[in-house]
mmCIF file of C-alpha atoms in Angstrom:
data_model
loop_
_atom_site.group_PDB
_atom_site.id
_atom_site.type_symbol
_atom_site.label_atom_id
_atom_site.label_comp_id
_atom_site.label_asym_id
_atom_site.label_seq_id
_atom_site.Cartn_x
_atom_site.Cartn_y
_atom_site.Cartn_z
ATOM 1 C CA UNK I 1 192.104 88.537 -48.720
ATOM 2 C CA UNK I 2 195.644 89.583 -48.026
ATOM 3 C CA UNK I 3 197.388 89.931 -44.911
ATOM 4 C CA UNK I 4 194.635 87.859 -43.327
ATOM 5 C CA UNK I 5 196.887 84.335 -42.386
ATOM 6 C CA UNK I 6 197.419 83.426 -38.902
ATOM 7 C CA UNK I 7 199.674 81.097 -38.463
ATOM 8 C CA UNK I 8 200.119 79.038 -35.102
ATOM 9 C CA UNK I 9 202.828 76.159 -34.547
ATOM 10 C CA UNK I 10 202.221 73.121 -31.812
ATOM 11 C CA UNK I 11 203.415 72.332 -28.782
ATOM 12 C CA UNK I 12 204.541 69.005 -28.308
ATOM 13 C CA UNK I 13 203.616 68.286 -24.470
ATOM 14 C CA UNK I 14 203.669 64.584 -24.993
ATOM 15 C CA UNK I 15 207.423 64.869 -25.998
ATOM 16 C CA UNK I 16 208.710 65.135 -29.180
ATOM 17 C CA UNK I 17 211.006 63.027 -31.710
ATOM 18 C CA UNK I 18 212.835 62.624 -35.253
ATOM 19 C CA UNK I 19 210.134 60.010 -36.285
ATOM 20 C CA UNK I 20 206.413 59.906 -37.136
ATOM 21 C CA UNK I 21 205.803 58.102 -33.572
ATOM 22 C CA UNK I 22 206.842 59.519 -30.718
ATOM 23 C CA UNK I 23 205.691 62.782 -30.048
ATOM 24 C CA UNK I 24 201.698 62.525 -30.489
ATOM 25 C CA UNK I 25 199.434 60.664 -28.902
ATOM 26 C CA UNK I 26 202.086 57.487 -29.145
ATOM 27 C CA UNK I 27 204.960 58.829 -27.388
ATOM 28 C CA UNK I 28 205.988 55.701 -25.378
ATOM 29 C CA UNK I 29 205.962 54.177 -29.335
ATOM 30 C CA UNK I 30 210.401 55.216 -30.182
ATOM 31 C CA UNK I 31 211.323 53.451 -32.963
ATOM 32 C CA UNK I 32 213.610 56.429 -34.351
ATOM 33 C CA UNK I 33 217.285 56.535 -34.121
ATOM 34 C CA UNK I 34 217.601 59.765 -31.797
ATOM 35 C CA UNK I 35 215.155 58.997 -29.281
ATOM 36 C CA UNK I 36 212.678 60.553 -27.434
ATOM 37 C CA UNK I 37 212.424 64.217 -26.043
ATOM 38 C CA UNK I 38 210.868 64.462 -23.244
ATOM 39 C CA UNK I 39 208.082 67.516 -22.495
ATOM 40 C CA UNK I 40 209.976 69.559 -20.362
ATOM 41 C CA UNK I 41 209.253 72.989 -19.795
ATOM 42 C CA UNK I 42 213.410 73.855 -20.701
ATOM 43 C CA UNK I 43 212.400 71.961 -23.979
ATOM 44 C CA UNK I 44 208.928 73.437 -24.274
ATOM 45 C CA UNK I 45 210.655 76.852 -23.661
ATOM 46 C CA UNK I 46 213.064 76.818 -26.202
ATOM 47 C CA UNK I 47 209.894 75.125 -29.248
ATOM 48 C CA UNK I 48 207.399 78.288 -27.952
ATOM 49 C CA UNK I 49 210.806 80.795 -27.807
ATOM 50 C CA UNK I 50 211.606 79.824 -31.449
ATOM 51 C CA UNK I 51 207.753 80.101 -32.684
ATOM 52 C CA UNK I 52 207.751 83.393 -31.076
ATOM 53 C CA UNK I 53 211.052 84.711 -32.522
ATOM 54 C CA UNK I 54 209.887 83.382 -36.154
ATOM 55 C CA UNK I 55 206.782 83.862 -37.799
ATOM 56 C CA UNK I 56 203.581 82.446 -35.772
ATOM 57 C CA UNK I 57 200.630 83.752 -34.285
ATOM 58 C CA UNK I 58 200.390 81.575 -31.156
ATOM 59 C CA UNK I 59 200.701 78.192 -30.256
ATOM 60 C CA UNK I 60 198.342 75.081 -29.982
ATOM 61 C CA UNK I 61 198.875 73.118 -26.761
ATOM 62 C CA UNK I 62 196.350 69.541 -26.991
ATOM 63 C CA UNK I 63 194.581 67.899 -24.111
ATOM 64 C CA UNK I 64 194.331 64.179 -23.030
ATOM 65 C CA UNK I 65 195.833 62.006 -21.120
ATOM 66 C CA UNK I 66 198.360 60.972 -22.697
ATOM 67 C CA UNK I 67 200.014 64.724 -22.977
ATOM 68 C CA UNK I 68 200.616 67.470 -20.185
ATOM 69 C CA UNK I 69 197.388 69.408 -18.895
ATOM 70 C CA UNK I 70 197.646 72.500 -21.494
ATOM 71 C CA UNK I 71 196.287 74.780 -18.764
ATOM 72 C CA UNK I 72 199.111 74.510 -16.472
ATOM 73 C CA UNK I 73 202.166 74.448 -18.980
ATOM 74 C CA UNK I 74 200.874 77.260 -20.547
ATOM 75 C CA UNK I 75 200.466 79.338 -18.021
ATOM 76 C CA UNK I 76 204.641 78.186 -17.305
ATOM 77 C CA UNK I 77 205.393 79.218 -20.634
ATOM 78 C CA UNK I 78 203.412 82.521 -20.233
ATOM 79 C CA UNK I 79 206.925 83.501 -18.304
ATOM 80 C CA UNK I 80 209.284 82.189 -21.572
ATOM 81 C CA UNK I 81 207.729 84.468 -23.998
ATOM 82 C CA UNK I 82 205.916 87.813 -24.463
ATOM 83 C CA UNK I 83 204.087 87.889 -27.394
ATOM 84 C CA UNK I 84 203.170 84.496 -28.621
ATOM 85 C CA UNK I 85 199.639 83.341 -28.027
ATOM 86 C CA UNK I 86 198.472 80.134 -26.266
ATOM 87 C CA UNK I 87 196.064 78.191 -28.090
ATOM 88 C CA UNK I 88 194.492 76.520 -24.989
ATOM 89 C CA UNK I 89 192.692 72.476 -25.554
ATOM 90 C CA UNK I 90 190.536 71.299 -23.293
ATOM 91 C CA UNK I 91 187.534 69.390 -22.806
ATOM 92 C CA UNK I 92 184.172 70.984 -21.920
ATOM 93 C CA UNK I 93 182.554 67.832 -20.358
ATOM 94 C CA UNK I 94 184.724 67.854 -17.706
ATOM 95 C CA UNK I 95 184.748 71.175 -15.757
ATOM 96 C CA UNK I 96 182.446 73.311 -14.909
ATOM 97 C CA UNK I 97 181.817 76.305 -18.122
ATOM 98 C CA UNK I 98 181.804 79.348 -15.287
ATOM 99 C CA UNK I 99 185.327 77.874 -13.920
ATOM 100 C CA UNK I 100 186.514 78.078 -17.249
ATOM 101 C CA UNK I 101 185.458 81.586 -18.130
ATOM 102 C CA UNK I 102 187.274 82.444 -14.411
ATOM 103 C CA UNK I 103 189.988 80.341 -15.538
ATOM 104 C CA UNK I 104 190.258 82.504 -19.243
ATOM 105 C CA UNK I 105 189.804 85.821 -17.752
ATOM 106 C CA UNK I 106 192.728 85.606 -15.343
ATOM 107 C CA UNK I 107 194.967 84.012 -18.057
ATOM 108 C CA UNK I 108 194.170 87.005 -20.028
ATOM 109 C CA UNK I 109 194.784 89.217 -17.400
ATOM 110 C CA UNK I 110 198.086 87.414 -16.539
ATOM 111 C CA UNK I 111 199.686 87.177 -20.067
ATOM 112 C CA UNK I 112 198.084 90.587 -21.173
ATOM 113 C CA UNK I 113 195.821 89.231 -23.723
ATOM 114 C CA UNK I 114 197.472 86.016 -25.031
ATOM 115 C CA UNK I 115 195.221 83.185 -24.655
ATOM 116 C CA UNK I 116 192.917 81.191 -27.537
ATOM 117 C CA UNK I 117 190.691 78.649 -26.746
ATOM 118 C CA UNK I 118 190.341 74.866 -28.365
ATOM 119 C CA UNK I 119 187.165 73.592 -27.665
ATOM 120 C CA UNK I 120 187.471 69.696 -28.057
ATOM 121 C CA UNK I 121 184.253 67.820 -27.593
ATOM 122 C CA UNK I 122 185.940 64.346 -27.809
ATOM 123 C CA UNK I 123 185.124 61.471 -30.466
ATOM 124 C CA UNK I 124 186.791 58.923 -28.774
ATOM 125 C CA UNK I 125 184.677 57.207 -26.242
ATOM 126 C CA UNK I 126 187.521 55.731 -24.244
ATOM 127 C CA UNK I 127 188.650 58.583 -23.773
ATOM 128 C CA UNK I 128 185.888 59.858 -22.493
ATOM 129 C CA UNK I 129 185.570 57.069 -20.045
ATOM 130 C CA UNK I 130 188.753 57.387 -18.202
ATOM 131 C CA UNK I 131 187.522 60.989 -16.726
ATOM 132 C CA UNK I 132 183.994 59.240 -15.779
ATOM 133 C CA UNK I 133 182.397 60.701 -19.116
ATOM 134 C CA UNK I 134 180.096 58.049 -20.385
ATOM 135 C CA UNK I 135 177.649 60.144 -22.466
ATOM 136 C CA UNK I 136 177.322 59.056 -26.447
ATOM 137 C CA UNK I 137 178.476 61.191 -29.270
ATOM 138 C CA UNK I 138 175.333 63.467 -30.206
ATOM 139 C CA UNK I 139 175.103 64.048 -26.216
ATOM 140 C CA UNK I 140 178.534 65.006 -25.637
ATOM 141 C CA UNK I 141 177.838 67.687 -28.391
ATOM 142 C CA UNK I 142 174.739 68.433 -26.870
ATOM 143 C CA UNK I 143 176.150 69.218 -23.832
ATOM 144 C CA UNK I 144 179.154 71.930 -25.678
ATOM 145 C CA UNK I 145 176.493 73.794 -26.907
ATOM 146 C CA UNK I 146 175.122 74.502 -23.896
ATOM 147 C CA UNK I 147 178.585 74.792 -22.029
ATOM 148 C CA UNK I 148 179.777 77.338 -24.847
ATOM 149 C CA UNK I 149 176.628 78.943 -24.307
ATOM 150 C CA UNK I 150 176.735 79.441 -20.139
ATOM 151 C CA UNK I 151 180.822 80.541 -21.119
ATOM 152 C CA UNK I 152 179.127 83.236 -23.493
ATOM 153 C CA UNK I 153 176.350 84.097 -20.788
ATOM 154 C CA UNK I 154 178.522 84.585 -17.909
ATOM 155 C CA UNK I 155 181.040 86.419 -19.580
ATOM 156 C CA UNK I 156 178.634 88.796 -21.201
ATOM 157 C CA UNK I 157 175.921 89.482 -18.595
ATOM 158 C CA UNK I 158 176.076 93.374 -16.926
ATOM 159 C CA UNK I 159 176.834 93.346 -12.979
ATOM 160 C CA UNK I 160 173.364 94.549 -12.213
ATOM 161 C CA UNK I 161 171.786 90.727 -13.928
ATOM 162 C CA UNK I 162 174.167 87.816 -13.440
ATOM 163 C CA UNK I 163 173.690 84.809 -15.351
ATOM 164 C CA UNK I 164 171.141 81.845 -15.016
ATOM 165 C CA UNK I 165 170.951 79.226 -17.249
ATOM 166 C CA UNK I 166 168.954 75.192 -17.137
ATOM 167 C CA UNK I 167 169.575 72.952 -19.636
ATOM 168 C CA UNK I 168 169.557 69.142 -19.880
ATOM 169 C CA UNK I 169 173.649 68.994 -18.661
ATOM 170 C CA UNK I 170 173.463 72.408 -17.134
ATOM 171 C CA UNK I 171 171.545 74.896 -13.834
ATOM 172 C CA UNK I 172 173.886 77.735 -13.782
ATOM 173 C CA UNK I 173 172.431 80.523 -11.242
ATOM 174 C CA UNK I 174 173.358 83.944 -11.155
ATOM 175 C CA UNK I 175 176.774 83.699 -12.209
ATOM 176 C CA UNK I 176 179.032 86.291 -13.892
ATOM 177 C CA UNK I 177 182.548 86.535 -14.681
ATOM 178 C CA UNK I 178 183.899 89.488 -15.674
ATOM 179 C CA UNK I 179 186.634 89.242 -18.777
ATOM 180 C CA UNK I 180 187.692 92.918 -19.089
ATOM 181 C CA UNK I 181 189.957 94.492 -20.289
ATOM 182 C CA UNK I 182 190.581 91.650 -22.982
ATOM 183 C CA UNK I 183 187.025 89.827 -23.381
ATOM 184 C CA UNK I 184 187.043 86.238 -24.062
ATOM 185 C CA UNK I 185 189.076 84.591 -26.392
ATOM 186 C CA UNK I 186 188.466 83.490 -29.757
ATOM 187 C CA UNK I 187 186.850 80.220 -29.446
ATOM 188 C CA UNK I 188 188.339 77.492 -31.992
ATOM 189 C CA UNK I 189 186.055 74.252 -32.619
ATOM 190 C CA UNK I 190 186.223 71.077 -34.638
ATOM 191 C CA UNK I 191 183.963 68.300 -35.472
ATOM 192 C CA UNK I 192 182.948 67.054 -38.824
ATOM 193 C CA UNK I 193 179.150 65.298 -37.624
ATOM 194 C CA UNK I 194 176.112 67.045 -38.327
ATOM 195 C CA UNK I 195 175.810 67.439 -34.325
ATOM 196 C CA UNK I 196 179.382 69.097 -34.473
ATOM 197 C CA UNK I 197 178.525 71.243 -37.475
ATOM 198 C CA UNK I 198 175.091 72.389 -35.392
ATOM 199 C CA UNK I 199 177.453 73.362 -32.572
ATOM 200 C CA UNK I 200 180.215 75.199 -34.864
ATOM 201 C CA UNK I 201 177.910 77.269 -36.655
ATOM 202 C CA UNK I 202 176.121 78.592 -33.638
ATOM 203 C CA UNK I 203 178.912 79.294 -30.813
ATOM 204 C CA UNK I 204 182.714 78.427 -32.668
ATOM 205 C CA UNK I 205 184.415 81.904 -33.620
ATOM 206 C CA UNK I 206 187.265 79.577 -35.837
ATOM 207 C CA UNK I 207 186.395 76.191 -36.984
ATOM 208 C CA UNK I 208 189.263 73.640 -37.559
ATOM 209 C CA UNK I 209 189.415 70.880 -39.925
ATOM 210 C CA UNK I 210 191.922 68.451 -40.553
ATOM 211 C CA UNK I 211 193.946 69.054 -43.599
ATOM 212 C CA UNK I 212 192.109 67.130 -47.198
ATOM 213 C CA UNK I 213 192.690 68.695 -50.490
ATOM 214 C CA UNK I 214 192.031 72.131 -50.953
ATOM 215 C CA UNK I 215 188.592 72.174 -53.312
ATOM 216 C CA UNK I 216 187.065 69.543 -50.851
ATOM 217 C CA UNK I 217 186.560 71.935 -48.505
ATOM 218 C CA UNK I 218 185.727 75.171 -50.229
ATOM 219 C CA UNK I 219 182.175 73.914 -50.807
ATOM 220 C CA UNK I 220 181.963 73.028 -46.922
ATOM 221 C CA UNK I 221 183.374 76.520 -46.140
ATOM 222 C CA UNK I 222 180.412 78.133 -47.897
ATOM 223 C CA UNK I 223 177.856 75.828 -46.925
ATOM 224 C CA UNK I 224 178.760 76.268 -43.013
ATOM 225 C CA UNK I 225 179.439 80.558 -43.432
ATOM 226 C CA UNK I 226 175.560 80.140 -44.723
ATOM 227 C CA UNK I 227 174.287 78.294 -42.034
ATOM 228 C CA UNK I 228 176.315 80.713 -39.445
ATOM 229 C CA UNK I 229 174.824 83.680 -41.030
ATOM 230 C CA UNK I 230 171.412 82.179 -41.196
ATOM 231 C CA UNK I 231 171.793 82.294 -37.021
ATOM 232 C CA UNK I 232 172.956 85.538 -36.741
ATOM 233 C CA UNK I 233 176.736 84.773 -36.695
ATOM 234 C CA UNK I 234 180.133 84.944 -38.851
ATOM 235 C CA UNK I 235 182.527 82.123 -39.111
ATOM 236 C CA UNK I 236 186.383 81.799 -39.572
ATOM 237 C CA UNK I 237 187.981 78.681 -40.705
ATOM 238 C CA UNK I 238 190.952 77.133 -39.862
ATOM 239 C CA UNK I 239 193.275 74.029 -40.714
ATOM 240 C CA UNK I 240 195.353 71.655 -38.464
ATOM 241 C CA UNK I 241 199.150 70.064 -40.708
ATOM 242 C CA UNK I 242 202.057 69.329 -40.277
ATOM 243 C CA UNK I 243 205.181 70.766 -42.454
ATOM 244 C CA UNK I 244 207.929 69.717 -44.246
ATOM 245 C CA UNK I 245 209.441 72.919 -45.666
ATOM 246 C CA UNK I 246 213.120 72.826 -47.418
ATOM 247 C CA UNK I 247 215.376 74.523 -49.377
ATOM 248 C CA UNK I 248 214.409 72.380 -52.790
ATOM 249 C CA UNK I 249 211.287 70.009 -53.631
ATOM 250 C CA UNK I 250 213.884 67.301 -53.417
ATOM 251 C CA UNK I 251 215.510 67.619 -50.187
ATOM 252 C CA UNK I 252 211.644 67.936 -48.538
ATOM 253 C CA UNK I 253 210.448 64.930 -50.264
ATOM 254 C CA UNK I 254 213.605 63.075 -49.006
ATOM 255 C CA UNK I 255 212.733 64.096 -45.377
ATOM 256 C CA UNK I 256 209.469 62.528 -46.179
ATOM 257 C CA UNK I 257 211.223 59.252 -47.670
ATOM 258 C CA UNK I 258 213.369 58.973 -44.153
ATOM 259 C CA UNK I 259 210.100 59.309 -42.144
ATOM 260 C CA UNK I 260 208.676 56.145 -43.185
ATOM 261 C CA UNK I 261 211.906 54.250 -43.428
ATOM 262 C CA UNK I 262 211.284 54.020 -39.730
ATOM 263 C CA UNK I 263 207.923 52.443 -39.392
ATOM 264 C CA UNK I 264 207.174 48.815 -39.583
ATOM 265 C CA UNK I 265 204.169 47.389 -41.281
ATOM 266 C CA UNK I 266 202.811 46.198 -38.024
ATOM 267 C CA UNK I 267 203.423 49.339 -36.569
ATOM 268 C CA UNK I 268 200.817 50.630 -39.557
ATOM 269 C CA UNK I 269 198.443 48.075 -38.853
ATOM 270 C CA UNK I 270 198.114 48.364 -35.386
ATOM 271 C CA UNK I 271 197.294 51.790 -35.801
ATOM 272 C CA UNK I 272 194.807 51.308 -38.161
ATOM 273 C CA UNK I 273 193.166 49.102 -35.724
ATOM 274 C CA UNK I 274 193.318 51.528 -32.770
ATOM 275 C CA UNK I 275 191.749 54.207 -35.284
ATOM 276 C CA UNK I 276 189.119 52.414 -36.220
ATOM 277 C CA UNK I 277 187.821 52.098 -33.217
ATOM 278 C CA UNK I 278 187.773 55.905 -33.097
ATOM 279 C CA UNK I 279 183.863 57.632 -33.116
ATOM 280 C CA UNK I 280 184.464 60.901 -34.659
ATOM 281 C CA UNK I 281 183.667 61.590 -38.500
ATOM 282 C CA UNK I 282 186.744 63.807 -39.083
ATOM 283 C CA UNK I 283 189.025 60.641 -37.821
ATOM 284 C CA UNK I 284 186.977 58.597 -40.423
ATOM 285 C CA UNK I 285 187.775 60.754 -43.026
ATOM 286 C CA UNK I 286 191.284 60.921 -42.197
ATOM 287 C CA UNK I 287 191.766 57.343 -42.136
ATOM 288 C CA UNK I 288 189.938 57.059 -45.670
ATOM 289 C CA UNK I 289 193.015 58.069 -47.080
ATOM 290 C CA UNK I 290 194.860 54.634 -46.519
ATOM 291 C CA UNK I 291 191.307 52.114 -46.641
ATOM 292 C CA UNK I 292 192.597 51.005 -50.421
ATOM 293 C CA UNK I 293 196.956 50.694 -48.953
ATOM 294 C CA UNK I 294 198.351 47.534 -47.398
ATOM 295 C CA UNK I 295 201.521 47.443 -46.078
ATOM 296 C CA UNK I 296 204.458 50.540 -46.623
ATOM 297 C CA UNK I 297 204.550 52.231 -49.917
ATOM 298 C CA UNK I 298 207.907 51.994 -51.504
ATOM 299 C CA UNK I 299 208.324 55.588 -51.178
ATOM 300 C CA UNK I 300 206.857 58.964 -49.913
ATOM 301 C CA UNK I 301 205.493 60.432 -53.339
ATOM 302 C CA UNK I 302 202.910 56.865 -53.752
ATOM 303 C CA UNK I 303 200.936 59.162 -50.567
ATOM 304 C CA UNK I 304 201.476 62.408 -52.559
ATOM 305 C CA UNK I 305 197.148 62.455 -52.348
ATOM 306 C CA UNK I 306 197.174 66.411 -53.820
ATOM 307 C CA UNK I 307 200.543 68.240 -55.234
ATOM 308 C CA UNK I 308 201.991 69.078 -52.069
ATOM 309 C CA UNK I 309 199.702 67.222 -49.889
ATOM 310 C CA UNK I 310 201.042 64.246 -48.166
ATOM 311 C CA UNK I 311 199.118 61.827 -45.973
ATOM 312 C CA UNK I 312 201.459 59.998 -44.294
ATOM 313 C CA UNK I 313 201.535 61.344 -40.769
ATOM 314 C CA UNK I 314 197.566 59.215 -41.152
ATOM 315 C CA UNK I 315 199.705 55.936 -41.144
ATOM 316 C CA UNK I 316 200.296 55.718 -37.675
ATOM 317 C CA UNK I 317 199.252 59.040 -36.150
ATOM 318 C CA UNK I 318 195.683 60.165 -35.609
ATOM 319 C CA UNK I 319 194.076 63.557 -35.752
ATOM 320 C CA UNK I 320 195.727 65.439 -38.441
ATOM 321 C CA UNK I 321 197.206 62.701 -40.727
ATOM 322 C CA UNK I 322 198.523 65.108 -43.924
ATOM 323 C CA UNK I 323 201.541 67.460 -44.472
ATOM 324 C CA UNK I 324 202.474 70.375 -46.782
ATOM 325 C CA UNK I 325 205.556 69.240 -48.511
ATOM 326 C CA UNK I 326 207.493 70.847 -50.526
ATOM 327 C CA UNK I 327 210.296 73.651 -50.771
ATOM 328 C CA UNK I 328 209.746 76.863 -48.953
ATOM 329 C CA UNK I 329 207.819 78.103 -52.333
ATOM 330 C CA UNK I 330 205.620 75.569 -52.444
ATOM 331 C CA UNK I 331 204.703 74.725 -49.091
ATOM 332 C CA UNK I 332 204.025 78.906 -49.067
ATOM 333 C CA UNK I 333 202.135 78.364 -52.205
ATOM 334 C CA UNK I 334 199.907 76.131 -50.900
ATOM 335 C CA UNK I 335 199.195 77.569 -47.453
ATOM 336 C CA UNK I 336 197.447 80.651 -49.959
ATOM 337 C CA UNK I 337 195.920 77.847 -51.855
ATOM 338 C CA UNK I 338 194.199 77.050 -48.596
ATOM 339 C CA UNK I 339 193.698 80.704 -47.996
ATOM 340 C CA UNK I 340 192.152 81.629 -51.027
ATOM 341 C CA UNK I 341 189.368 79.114 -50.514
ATOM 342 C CA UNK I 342 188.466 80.393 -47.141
ATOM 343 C CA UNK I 343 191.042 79.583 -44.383
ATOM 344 C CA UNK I 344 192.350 82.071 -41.987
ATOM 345 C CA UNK I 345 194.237 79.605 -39.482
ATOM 346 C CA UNK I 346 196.888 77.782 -39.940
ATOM 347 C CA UNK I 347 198.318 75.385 -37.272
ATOM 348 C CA UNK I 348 201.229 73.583 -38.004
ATOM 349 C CA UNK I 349 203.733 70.958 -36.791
ATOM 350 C CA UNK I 350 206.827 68.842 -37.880
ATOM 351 C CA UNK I 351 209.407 67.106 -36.881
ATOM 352 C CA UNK I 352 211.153 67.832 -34.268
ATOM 353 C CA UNK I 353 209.336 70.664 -33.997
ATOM 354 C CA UNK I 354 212.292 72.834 -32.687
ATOM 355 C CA UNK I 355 213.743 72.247 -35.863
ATOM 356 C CA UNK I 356 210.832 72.268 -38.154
ATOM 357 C CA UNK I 357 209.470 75.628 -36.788
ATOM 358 C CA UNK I 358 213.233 77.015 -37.435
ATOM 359 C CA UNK I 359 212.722 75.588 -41.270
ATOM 360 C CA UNK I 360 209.307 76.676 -42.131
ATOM 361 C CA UNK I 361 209.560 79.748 -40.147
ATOM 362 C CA UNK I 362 212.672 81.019 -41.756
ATOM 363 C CA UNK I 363 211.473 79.666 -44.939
ATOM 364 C CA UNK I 364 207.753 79.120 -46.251
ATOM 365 C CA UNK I 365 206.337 81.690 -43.484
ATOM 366 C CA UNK I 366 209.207 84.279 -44.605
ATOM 367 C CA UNK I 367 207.632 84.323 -47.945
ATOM 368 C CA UNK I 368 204.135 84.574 -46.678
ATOM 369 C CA UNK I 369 205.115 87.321 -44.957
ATOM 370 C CA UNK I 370 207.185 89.074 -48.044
ATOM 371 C CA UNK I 371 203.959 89.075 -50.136
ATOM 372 C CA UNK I 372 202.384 90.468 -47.112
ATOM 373 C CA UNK I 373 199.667 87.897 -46.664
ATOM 374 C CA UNK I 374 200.518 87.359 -42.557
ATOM 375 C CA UNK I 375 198.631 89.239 -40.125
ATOM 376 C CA UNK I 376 200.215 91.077 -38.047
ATOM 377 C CA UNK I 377 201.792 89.841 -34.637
ATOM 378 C CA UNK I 378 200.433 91.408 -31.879
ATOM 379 C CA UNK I 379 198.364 90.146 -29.135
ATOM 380 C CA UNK I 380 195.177 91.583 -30.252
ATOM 381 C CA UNK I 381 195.614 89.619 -34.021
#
């Protein structure tokens, strides 16, 4: 399984910070000495310019409201860069799955080959509801299947027989796009309900979890590769942390220490609340972590919930609430722990993430590549 790791940083387009608030989904939330940075594209420039010049395969850029519309900044920051690869979020609900094949094949076209998409189905309702998207969970899943399936149709269909497709969400007629010379992207997915899992295992190309403990999800890995191959298809995995990569074990675990120095209990709590409120099953699981923890622990090592493996980004952050800690050995250690049980993908975060993709790139991902487990950096990988 060597020289088989991707790995792909994140592109803070909701801002960035020092602190554990501030640059996610929370950005108006500064309660860090050093403030807030705001989602330029100079600043944007110089986080994808460093991930190119270190280590990583592309770059994930999220979608919602409360962030810059991925589409548009990275098709900016096609212009600051010439290899790095743009993994693209968006929403399939809410536009039209032949304007997004257009959409791919000219950003393809454009960057020569550089763009990934993030299918995001959405598991949070209000959400949803602020774009005029009112359908329930299973539908809105429902309704990606057959939107990755017209995206699939249209893109594949010869000249001579365009496209048609009806489907409960769907009446697609004669439609074709045509993706050469590149194809269409990859096509990452997450979702952790059965209705996800139906829709990962029959269109996803990569499928993203959120980062638990290593052995919890090997038996998932080989229960969904199963259920892909049962339809016909293969299956890549991949895993969504943040990083906190030093010199020593010490210094990293200090770094961690800091970060929650500057959250308040009732910073924690009203988080909890807002997550809870959440509808999607990978969410739940994330928030499991902290169901038995009141209050701040006294120190970073108390949310140590696997050697390495820290969960405290899941105190006031949601999505991907764990972190690779460690020095550059271990943190590189760990990412082939990952790999060895069936992860290919690696996307990864810290904070700021100017600085953090400078530390892990010149340290952890410097190793990885060393004992030639990256693959290589191209467009095409």
């Amino acid at each position: 399984m060597s020289g088989n790791i991707h790995l792909h940083w994140y592109l803070p387009t909701n801002g960035d910070s020092r602190g554990l608030t501030g640059s996610g989904n929370d950005s108006h939330v500064v309660e860090v000495s050093g403030g807030f940075r705001a989602p330029t594209l100079s600043y944007l420039g110089e986080v994808a310019r460093a991930a190119e010049q270190q280590h990583f395969h592309a770059v994930l850029t999220p979608t919602g409201t409360w962030c810059e519309d991925a589409w548009i900044t990275t098709a900016a920051l096609a212009r600051e860069t010439s290899r790095l690869k743009f993994l693209v979020a968006f929403r399939p609900g809410l536009i039209s799955p032949t304007l997004v094949a257009h959409q791919a094949a000219t950003f393809q076209r454009m960057t020569g080959g550089r763009l990934l998409l993030n299918v995001v189905t959405g598991g949070d309702r209000f959400e949803q509801a602020r774009f005029g998207d009112h359908l329930d969970h299973d539908a809105r899943y429902e309704r990606t299947e057959e939107f990755l399936s017209v995206v699939r149709g249209v893109t594949s269909a010869p000249a001579e027989r365009p496209f048609s497709f009806t489907g409960k969400h769907y009446d697609i007629r004669e439609a074709r796009i045509d993706p050469a010379p590149y194809g269409l992207p990859q096509i990452f997915f997450g979702g952790a309900s059965p209705a996800a899992l139906d829709v990962a295992t029959a269109q996803a190309d990569v499928y993203l979890v959120w980062g638990r403990p290593p052995e919890l999800e090997a038996e998932n890995i080989a229960q969904l590769k199963a259920r892909a191959a049962a339809k016909g298809r293969s299956l890549r995995f991949g895993v969504r942390l943040h990083v906190i990569s030093r010199d020593t074990e010490d210094e990293a675990w200090a770094v961690a220490d800091k970060l929650l120095t500057w959250l308040s209990p009732d910073r924690v709590r009203k988080a909890r609340d807002l997550l809870a409120k959440s509808e999607s099953v990978a969410q739940s699981q994330m928030s499991a972590l902290h169901t038995h923890r009141e209050g701040l622990p006294a120190s970073a090592r108390e949310l140590e919930i696997y050697p390495g493996l820290w969960s405290g980004y899941g105190l006031v952050r949601g999505g991907a609430g764990t972190a690779l800690v460690g020095s550059h050995a271990q943190v590189a250690d760990l990412i082939e722990a990952y790999h060895d049980v069936g992860f290919d993908h690696f996307i990864l975060s810290g904070q700021p993430h100017l600085e953090e993709a400078w530390h892990f790139g010149e340290g952890a991902a410097a190793l990885l590549k060393a004992r030639g487990r990256l693959a290589p950096l191209t467009p095409q990988s």
